[in-house]
Tab-separated table of N, CA and C in Angstrom:
chain	number	residue	atom	x	y	z
A	259	UNK	N	-63.649	-1.777	7.840
A	259	UNK	CA	-62.393	-1.069	8.055
A	259	UNK	C	-61.338	-2.011	8.615
A	260	UNK	N	-61.732	-2.946	9.476
A	260	UNK	CA	-60.784	-3.860	10.088
A	260	UNK	C	-60.073	-4.743	9.074
A	261	UNK	N	-60.828	-5.272	8.111
A	261	UNK	CA	-60.218	-6.129	7.086
A	261	UNK	C	-59.331	-5.332	6.147
A	262	UNK	N	-59.754	-4.135	5.813
A	262	UNK	CA	-58.937	-3.284	4.940
A	262	UNK	C	-57.612	-2.961	5.611
A	263	UNK	N	-57.674	-2.598	6.882
A	263	UNK	CA	-56.449	-2.283	7.622
A	263	UNK	C	-55.537	-3.509	7.730
A	264	UNK	N	-56.120	-4.681	7.936
A	264	UNK	CA	-55.339	-5.915	8.005
A	264	UNK	C	-54.657	-6.192	6.666
A	265	UNK	N	-55.372	-5.971	5.561
A	265	UNK	CA	-54.792	-6.167	4.231
A	265	UNK	C	-53.647	-5.198	3.988
A	266	UNK	N	-53.844	-3.942	4.335
A	266	UNK	CA	-52.785	-2.933	4.173
A	266	UNK	C	-51.564	-3.302	5.015
A	267	UNK	N	-51.789	-3.759	6.230
A	267	UNK	CA	-50.682	-4.157	7.105
A	267	UNK	C	-49.908	-5.339	6.523
A	268	UNK	N	-50.625	-6.305	5.972
A	268	UNK	CA	-49.958	-7.473	5.375
A	268	UNK	C	-49.167	-7.078	4.130
A	269	UNK	N	-49.744	-6.220	3.286
A	269	UNK	CA	-49.030	-5.750	2.097
A	269	UNK	C	-47.779	-4.960	2.484
A	270	UNK	N	-47.911	-4.156	3.518
A	270	UNK	CA	-46.779	-3.386	4.018
A	270	UNK	C	-45.676	-4.322	4.504
A	271	UNK	N	-46.068	-5.392	5.191
A	271	UNK	CA	-45.088	-6.358	5.702
A	271	UNK	C	-44.415	-7.125	4.570
A	272	UNK	N	-45.116	-7.352	3.468
A	272	UNK	CA	-44.535	-8.065	2.328
A	272	UNK	C	-43.679	-7.162	1.443
A	273	UNK	N	-43.961	-5.873	1.456
A	273	UNK	CA	-43.244	-4.941	0.584
A	273	UNK	C	-41.744	-4.922	0.883
A	274	UNK	N	-41.390	-4.909	2.158
A	274	UNK	CA	-39.977	-4.839	2.533
A	274	UNK	C	-39.170	-6.015	2.023
A	275	UNK	N	-39.523	-7.238	2.407
A	275	UNK	CA	-38.759	-8.389	1.910
A	275	UNK	C	-38.801	-8.538	0.393
A	276	UNK	N	-39.924	-8.213	-0.212
A	276	UNK	CA	-40.025	-8.330	-1.670
A	276	UNK	C	-39.085	-7.353	-2.358
A	277	UNK	N	-39.042	-6.137	-1.873
A	277	UNK	CA	-38.230	-5.092	-2.491
A	277	UNK	C	-36.754	-5.223	-2.141
A	278	UNK	N	-36.456	-5.601	-0.917
A	278	UNK	CA	-35.054	-5.635	-0.494
A	278	UNK	C	-34.360	-6.962	-0.768
A	279	UNK	N	-35.121	-8.065	-0.847
A	279	UNK	CA	-34.492	-9.383	-0.997
A	279	UNK	C	-34.980	-10.193	-2.199
A	280	UNK	N	-36.286	-10.369	-2.336
A	280	UNK	CA	-36.796	-11.285	-3.365
A	280	UNK	C	-36.495	-10.771	-4.772
A	281	UNK	N	-36.872	-9.523	-5.086
A	281	UNK	CA	-36.591	-8.999	-6.422
A	281	UNK	C	-35.083	-8.913	-6.692
A	282	UNK	N	-34.271	-8.375	-5.767
A	282	UNK	CA	-32.830	-8.352	-6.027
A	282	UNK	C	-32.215	-9.752	-6.197
A	283	UNK	N	-32.721	-10.720	-5.453
A	283	UNK	CA	-32.238	-12.094	-5.614
A	283	UNK	C	-32.532	-12.600	-7.020
A	284	UNK	N	-33.761	-12.430	-7.474
A	284	UNK	CA	-34.153	-12.852	-8.816
A	284	UNK	C	-33.320	-12.123	-9.876
A	285	UNK	N	-33.198	-10.809	-9.743
A	285	UNK	CA	-32.446	-10.020	-10.720
A	285	UNK	C	-30.966	-10.386	-10.707
A	286	UNK	N	-30.417	-10.723	-9.542
A	286	UNK	CA	-29.010	-11.134	-9.451
A	286	UNK	C	-28.780	-12.447	-10.175
A	287	UNK	N	-29.704	-13.386	-10.032
A	287	UNK	CA	-29.585	-14.665	-10.739
A	287	UNK	C	-29.661	-14.428	-12.245
A	288	UNK	N	-30.609	-13.605	-12.680
A	288	UNK	CA	-30.709	-13.281	-14.104
A	288	UNK	C	-29.431	-12.627	-14.615
A	289	UNK	N	-28.857	-11.730	-13.811
A	289	UNK	CA	-27.623	-11.054	-14.206
A	289	UNK	C	-26.461	-12.034	-14.331
A	290	UNK	N	-26.364	-12.952	-13.391
A	290	UNK	CA	-25.277	-13.943	-13.440
A	290	UNK	C	-25.400	-14.836	-14.666
A	291	UNK	N	-26.620	-15.106	-15.095
A	291	UNK	CA	-26.844	-15.996	-16.227
A	291	UNK	C	-26.808	-15.276	-17.573
A	292	UNK	N	-26.806	-13.947	-17.564
A	292	UNK	CA	-26.751	-13.201	-18.825
A	292	UNK	C	-25.304	-13.027	-19.260
A	293	UNK	N	-25.114	-12.665	-20.523
A	293	UNK	CA	-23.754	-12.458	-21.037
A	293	UNK	C	-23.238	-11.053	-20.745
A	294	UNK	N	-24.115	-10.123	-20.397
A	294	UNK	CA	-23.721	-8.744	-20.113
A	294	UNK	C	-23.082	-8.627	-18.732
A	295	UNK	N	-22.043	-7.835	-18.641
A	295	UNK	CA	-21.405	-7.565	-17.351
A	295	UNK	C	-21.994	-6.314	-16.688
A	296	UNK	N	-22.733	-5.513	-17.447
A	296	UNK	CA	-23.318	-4.283	-16.910
A	296	UNK	C	-24.285	-4.590	-15.779
A	297	UNK	N	-25.149	-5.573	-15.968
A	297	UNK	CA	-26.104	-5.909	-14.918
A	297	UNK	C	-25.430	-6.586	-13.725
A	298	UNK	N	-24.318	-7.280	-13.951
A	298	UNK	CA	-23.563	-7.859	-12.832
A	298	UNK	C	-23.111	-6.752	-11.878
A	299	UNK	N	-22.594	-5.681	-12.460
A	299	UNK	CA	-22.122	-4.553	-11.651
A	299	UNK	C	-23.226	-3.907	-10.841
A	300	UNK	N	-24.398	-3.747	-11.449
A	300	UNK	CA	-25.540	-3.155	-10.738
A	300	UNK	C	-25.904	-3.996	-9.523
A	301	UNK	N	-25.964	-5.318	-9.687
A	301	UNK	CA	-26.419	-6.159	-8.595
A	301	UNK	C	-25.339	-6.418	-7.567
A	302	UNK	N	-24.087	-6.454	-7.960
A	302	UNK	CA	-23.006	-6.509	-6.963
A	302	UNK	C	-23.012	-5.229	-6.135
A	303	UNK	N	-23.180	-4.096	-6.815
A	303	UNK	CA	-23.250	-2.807	-6.105
A	303	UNK	C	-24.440	-2.799	-5.149
A	304	UNK	N	-25.590	-3.336	-5.587
A	304	UNK	CA	-26.760	-3.370	-4.712
A	304	UNK	C	-26.459	-4.140	-3.428
A	305	UNK	N	-25.884	-5.325	-3.556
A	305	UNK	CA	-25.641	-6.151	-2.367
A	305	UNK	C	-24.610	-5.499	-1.447
A	306	UNK	N	-23.666	-4.770	-2.015
A	306	UNK	CA	-22.693	-4.041	-1.190
A	306	UNK	C	-23.398	-2.922	-0.415
A	307	UNK	N	-24.193	-2.114	-1.119
A	307	UNK	CA	-24.908	-1.004	-0.468
A	307	UNK	C	-25.921	-1.541	0.539
A	308	UNK	N	-26.637	-2.607	0.181
A	308	UNK	CA	-27.618	-3.191	1.095
A	308	UNK	C	-26.930	-3.742	2.345
A	309	UNK	N	-25.747	-4.311	2.187
A	309	UNK	CA	-24.994	-4.797	3.354
A	309	UNK	C	-24.617	-3.650	4.278
A	310	UNK	N	-24.163	-2.530	3.695
A	310	UNK	CA	-23.867	-1.350	4.508
A	310	UNK	C	-25.125	-0.877	5.243
A	311	UNK	N	-26.251	-0.867	4.540
A	311	UNK	CA	-27.509	-0.438	5.148
A	311	UNK	C	-27.900	-1.359	6.298
A	312	UNK	N	-27.780	-2.665	6.103
A	312	UNK	CA	-28.126	-3.626	7.158
A	312	UNK	C	-27.209	-3.456	8.369
A	313	UNK	N	-25.919	-3.262	8.131
A	313	UNK	CA	-24.982	-3.046	9.237
A	313	UNK	C	-25.290	-1.745	9.971
A	314	UNK	N	-25.625	-0.695	9.213
A	314	UNK	CA	-26.012	0.573	9.820
A	314	UNK	C	-27.245	0.392	10.699
A	315	UNK	N	-28.243	-0.331	10.190
A	315	UNK	CA	-29.468	-0.554	10.973
A	315	UNK	C	-29.180	-1.331	12.245
A	316	UNK	N	-28.301	-2.309	12.176
A	316	UNK	CA	-27.955	-3.060	13.391
A	316	UNK	C	-27.268	-2.164	14.411
A	317	UNK	N	-26.363	-1.321	13.944
A	317	UNK	CA	-25.618	-0.452	14.854
A	317	UNK	C	-26.498	0.652	15.435
A	318	UNK	N	-27.449	1.150	14.657
A	318	UNK	CA	-28.267	2.282	15.085
A	318	UNK	C	-29.686	1.880	15.460
A	319	UNK	N	-29.903	0.624	15.756
A	319	UNK	CA	-31.249	0.108	16.017
A	319	UNK	C	-31.993	0.904	17.095
A	320	UNK	N	-31.334	1.222	18.169
A	320	UNK	CA	-32.003	1.928	19.279
A	320	UNK	C	-32.434	3.336	18.891
A	321	UNK	N	-31.676	3.980	18.022
A	321	UNK	CA	-32.035	5.330	17.568
A	321	UNK	C	-33.117	5.254	16.493
A	322	UNK	N	-32.961	4.331	15.545
A	322	UNK	CA	-33.916	4.218	14.442
A	322	UNK	C	-35.316	3.844	14.930
A	323	UNK	N	-35.381	3.154	16.037
A	323	UNK	CA	-36.672	2.783	16.616
A	323	UNK	C	-37.542	4.016	16.873
A	324	UNK	N	-36.906	5.133	17.191
A	324	UNK	CA	-37.642	6.351	17.543
A	324	UNK	C	-37.930	7.242	16.337
A	325	UNK	N	-37.453	6.875	15.172
A	325	UNK	CA	-37.729	7.661	13.962
A	325	UNK	C	-38.990	7.084	13.318
A	326	UNK	N	-40.098	7.842	13.333
A	326	UNK	CA	-41.401	7.291	12.943
A	326	UNK	C	-41.471	6.695	11.533
A	327	UNK	N	-40.885	7.287	10.574
A	327	UNK	CA	-41.028	6.824	9.192
A	327	UNK	C	-39.766	6.158	8.647
A	328	UNK	N	-38.901	5.675	9.514
A	328	UNK	CA	-37.650	5.083	9.054
A	328	UNK	C	-37.892	3.953	8.048
A	329	UNK	N	-38.796	3.037	8.350
A	329	UNK	CA	-39.046	1.888	7.481
A	329	UNK	C	-39.500	2.336	6.093
A	330	UNK	N	-40.393	3.312	6.030
A	330	UNK	CA	-40.891	3.807	4.753
A	330	UNK	C	-39.790	4.520	3.969
A	331	UNK	N	-38.985	5.305	4.657
A	331	UNK	CA	-37.859	5.987	4.009
A	331	UNK	C	-36.873	4.958	3.467
A	332	UNK	N	-36.614	3.920	4.254
A	332	UNK	CA	-35.715	2.862	3.806
A	332	UNK	C	-36.269	2.173	2.560
A	333	UNK	N	-37.562	1.874	2.538
A	333	UNK	CA	-38.160	1.240	1.364
A	333	UNK	C	-38.056	2.125	0.124
A	334	UNK	N	-38.276	3.411	0.274
A	334	UNK	CA	-38.118	4.328	-0.865
A	334	UNK	C	-36.668	4.357	-1.346
A	335	UNK	N	-35.730	4.375	-0.417
A	335	UNK	CA	-34.313	4.367	-0.767
A	335	UNK	C	-33.951	3.074	-1.499
A	336	UNK	N	-34.408	1.942	-0.985
A	336	UNK	CA	-34.109	0.655	-1.619
A	336	UNK	C	-34.776	0.576	-2.996
A	337	UNK	N	-35.986	1.119	-3.131
A	337	UNK	CA	-36.632	1.156	-4.450
A	337	UNK	C	-35.757	1.916	-5.433
A	338	UNK	N	-35.202	3.033	-5.007
A	338	UNK	CA	-34.296	3.808	-5.858
A	338	UNK	C	-33.045	2.989	-6.199
A	339	UNK	N	-32.563	2.203	-5.251
A	339	UNK	CA	-31.389	1.370	-5.505
A	339	UNK	C	-31.669	0.289	-6.550
A	340	UNK	N	-32.840	-0.352	-6.478
A	340	UNK	CA	-33.095	-1.537	-7.295
A	340	UNK	C	-33.771	-1.264	-8.631
A	341	UNK	N	-34.563	-0.216	-8.746
A	341	UNK	CA	-35.304	-0.009	-9.987
A	341	UNK	C	-34.350	0.313	-11.140
A	342	UNK	N	-34.497	-0.409	-12.245
A	342	UNK	CA	-33.572	-0.232	-13.370
A	342	UNK	C	-33.599	1.169	-13.979
A	343	UNK	N	-34.700	1.890	-13.815
A	343	UNK	CA	-34.763	3.254	-14.343
A	343	UNK	C	-33.765	4.175	-13.656
A	344	UNK	N	-33.435	3.882	-12.409
A	344	UNK	CA	-32.567	4.762	-11.630
A	344	UNK	C	-31.142	4.234	-11.481
A	345	UNK	N	-30.982	2.911	-11.366
A	345	UNK	CA	-29.672	2.295	-11.140
A	345	UNK	C	-28.947	2.972	-9.971
A	346	UNK	N	-29.695	3.181	-8.889
A	346	UNK	CA	-29.172	3.883	-7.726
A	346	UNK	C	-27.993	3.193	-7.069
A	347	UNK	N	-28.002	1.864	-7.031
A	347	UNK	CA	-26.900	1.137	-6.398
A	347	UNK	C	-25.589	1.391	-7.140
A	348	UNK	N	-25.639	1.339	-8.467
A	348	UNK	CA	-24.430	1.616	-9.257
A	348	UNK	C	-23.966	3.050	-9.046
A	349	UNK	N	-24.920	3.979	-8.992
A	349	UNK	CA	-24.592	5.383	-8.784
A	349	UNK	C	-23.873	5.584	-7.449
A	350	UNK	N	-24.436	5.046	-6.374
A	350	UNK	CA	-23.818	5.213	-5.048
A	350	UNK	C	-22.450	4.546	-5.000
A	351	UNK	N	-22.351	3.360	-5.583
A	351	UNK	CA	-21.049	2.680	-5.580
A	351	UNK	C	-20.008	3.515	-6.320
A	352	UNK	N	-20.349	3.982	-7.509
A	352	UNK	CA	-19.396	4.757	-8.313
A	352	UNK	C	-19.023	6.080	-7.659
A	353	UNK	N	-20.005	6.782	-7.126
A	353	UNK	CA	-19.766	8.135	-6.593
A	353	UNK	C	-19.231	8.166	-5.170
A	354	UNK	N	-19.534	7.151	-4.358
A	354	UNK	CA	-19.154	7.211	-2.953
A	354	UNK	C	-18.240	6.065	-2.524
A	355	UNK	N	-18.653	4.834	-2.747
A	355	UNK	CA	-17.864	3.695	-2.270
A	355	UNK	C	-16.524	3.634	-2.987
A	356	UNK	N	-16.542	3.624	-4.320
A	356	UNK	CA	-15.295	3.557	-5.082
A	356	UNK	C	-14.406	4.763	-4.773
A	357	UNK	N	-15.026	5.925	-4.619
A	357	UNK	CA	-14.262	7.136	-4.291
A	357	UNK	C	-13.543	6.978	-2.946
A	358	UNK	N	-14.209	6.418	-1.948
A	358	UNK	CA	-13.594	6.207	-0.636
A	358	UNK	C	-12.482	5.163	-0.699
A	359	UNK	N	-12.696	4.121	-1.494
A	359	UNK	CA	-11.659	3.096	-1.659
A	359	UNK	C	-10.407	3.732	-2.255
A	360	UNK	N	-10.578	4.537	-3.282
A	360	UNK	CA	-9.433	5.205	-3.926
A	360	UNK	C	-8.802	6.243	-3.001
A	361	UNK	N	-9.644	6.998	-2.317
A	361	UNK	CA	-9.163	8.063	-1.435
A	361	UNK	C	-8.284	7.512	-0.314
A	362	UNK	N	-8.702	6.383	0.249
A	362	UNK	CA	-7.975	5.809	1.378
A	362	UNK	C	-6.956	4.755	0.958
A	363	UNK	N	-6.811	4.552	-0.337
A	363	UNK	CA	-5.809	3.631	-0.835
A	363	UNK	C	-6.007	2.190	-0.400
A	364	UNK	N	-7.248	1.753	-0.327
A	364	UNK	CA	-7.542	0.377	0.080
A	364	UNK	C	-7.069	-0.569	-1.010
A	365	UNK	N	-6.300	-1.573	-0.615
A	365	UNK	CA	-5.821	-2.585	-1.554
A	365	UNK	C	-6.777	-3.764	-1.513
A	366	UNK	N	-7.329	-4.094	-2.656
A	366	UNK	CA	-8.254	-5.211	-2.745
A	366	UNK	C	-7.533	-6.419	-3.319
A	367	UNK	N	-7.867	-7.591	-2.835
A	367	UNK	CA	-7.279	-8.838	-3.315
A	367	UNK	C	-7.921	-9.183	-4.646
A	368	UNK	N	-7.138	-9.239	-5.713
A	368	UNK	CA	-7.684	-9.453	-7.053
A	368	UNK	C	-7.998	-10.903	-7.351
A	369	UNK	N	-7.638	-11.837	-6.492
A	369	UNK	CA	-7.939	-13.240	-6.724
A	369	UNK	C	-9.389	-13.589	-6.464
A	370	UNK	N	-10.172	-12.636	-5.968
A	370	UNK	CA	-11.577	-12.897	-5.661
A	370	UNK	C	-12.498	-12.378	-6.745
A	371	UNK	N	-11.994	-12.188	-7.950
A	371	UNK	CA	-12.810	-11.676	-9.047
A	371	UNK	C	-13.883	-12.656	-9.471
A	372	UNK	N	-14.864	-12.138	-10.193
A	372	UNK	CA	-16.005	-12.936	-10.654
A	372	UNK	C	-15.542	-14.124	-11.490
A	373	UNK	N	-14.675	-13.891	-12.442
A	373	UNK	CA	-14.269	-14.962	-13.350
A	373	UNK	C	-13.453	-16.033	-12.646
A	374	UNK	N	-12.511	-15.635	-11.789
A	374	UNK	CA	-11.675	-16.625	-11.106
A	374	UNK	C	-12.498	-17.477	-10.159
A	375	UNK	N	-13.342	-16.867	-9.351
A	375	UNK	CA	-14.164	-17.601	-8.399
A	375	UNK	C	-15.188	-18.479	-9.093
A	376	UNK	N	-15.737	-17.973	-10.183
A	376	UNK	CA	-16.743	-18.740	-10.915
A	376	UNK	C	-16.118	-19.992	-11.509
A	377	UNK	N	-14.928	-19.876	-12.040
A	377	UNK	CA	-14.263	-21.041	-12.636
A	377	UNK	C	-14.004	-22.117	-11.583
A	378	UNK	N	-13.596	-21.711	-10.379
A	378	UNK	CA	-13.337	-22.685	-9.315
A	378	UNK	C	-14.624	-23.418	-8.956
A	379	UNK	N	-15.744	-22.678	-8.817
A	379	UNK	CA	-17.011	-23.312	-8.472
A	379	UNK	C	-17.480	-24.258	-9.574
A	380	UNK	N	-17.282	-23.874	-10.824
A	380	UNK	CA	-17.686	-24.734	-11.935
A	380	UNK	C	-16.855	-26.007	-11.926
A	381	UNK	N	-15.553	-25.869	-11.709
A	381	UNK	CA	-14.695	-27.050	-11.684
A	381	UNK	C	-15.067	-27.982	-10.542
A	382	UNK	N	-15.368	-27.440	-9.376
A	382	UNK	CA	-15.777	-28.266	-8.240
A	382	UNK	C	-17.089	-28.985	-8.522
A	383	UNK	N	-18.042	-28.262	-9.114
A	383	UNK	CA	-19.340	-28.864	-9.405
A	383	UNK	C	-19.192	-29.976	-10.441
A	384	UNK	N	-18.372	-29.769	-11.480
A	384	UNK	CA	-18.193	-30.791	-12.506
A	384	UNK	C	-17.466	-32.007	-11.920
A	385	UNK	N	-16.536	-31.758	-11.003
A	385	UNK	CA	-15.792	-32.832	-10.390
A	385	UNK	C	-16.719	-33.758	-9.596
A	386	UNK	N	-17.744	-33.183	-8.972
A	386	UNK	CA	-18.680	-33.954	-8.157
A	386	UNK	C	-19.875	-34.462	-8.966
A	387	UNK	N	-19.833	-34.320	-10.285
A	387	UNK	CA	-20.902	-34.815	-11.121
A	387	UNK	C	-22.120	-33.921	-11.191
A	388	UNK	N	-21.999	-32.677	-10.772
A	388	UNK	CA	-23.110	-31.721	-10.834
A	388	UNK	C	-22.870	-30.813	-12.025
A	389	UNK	N	-23.893	-30.587	-12.829
A	389	UNK	CA	-23.740	-29.708	-14.009
A	389	UNK	C	-24.710	-28.586	-13.950
């Protein structure tokens, strides 16, 4: 029983980083390298929602400590965000984040777009002999 419990504990500890960081990192790189913009939107939305979640956890750390299943609930929520069958991150961004931006009239700086920023990085890399 001791070894089984240790294995379950280790798998549980690996599930969080794998689901919240490693898989999204890999999928984000694949999205950036693909020609489709649809997957770019999903992964940009994921990182935005995940950032909100991380900030929420930092602010509410003392309260969340007392919620017994918070970590498991968070993992289920993040699974819904990242799994391609659900596209939860895109859904939340479209239905809530974008709605709040429009509702409050937030002005976004358009010079930080994917294409403009990417071109600057490519030019800098080529200038320094990196391809």
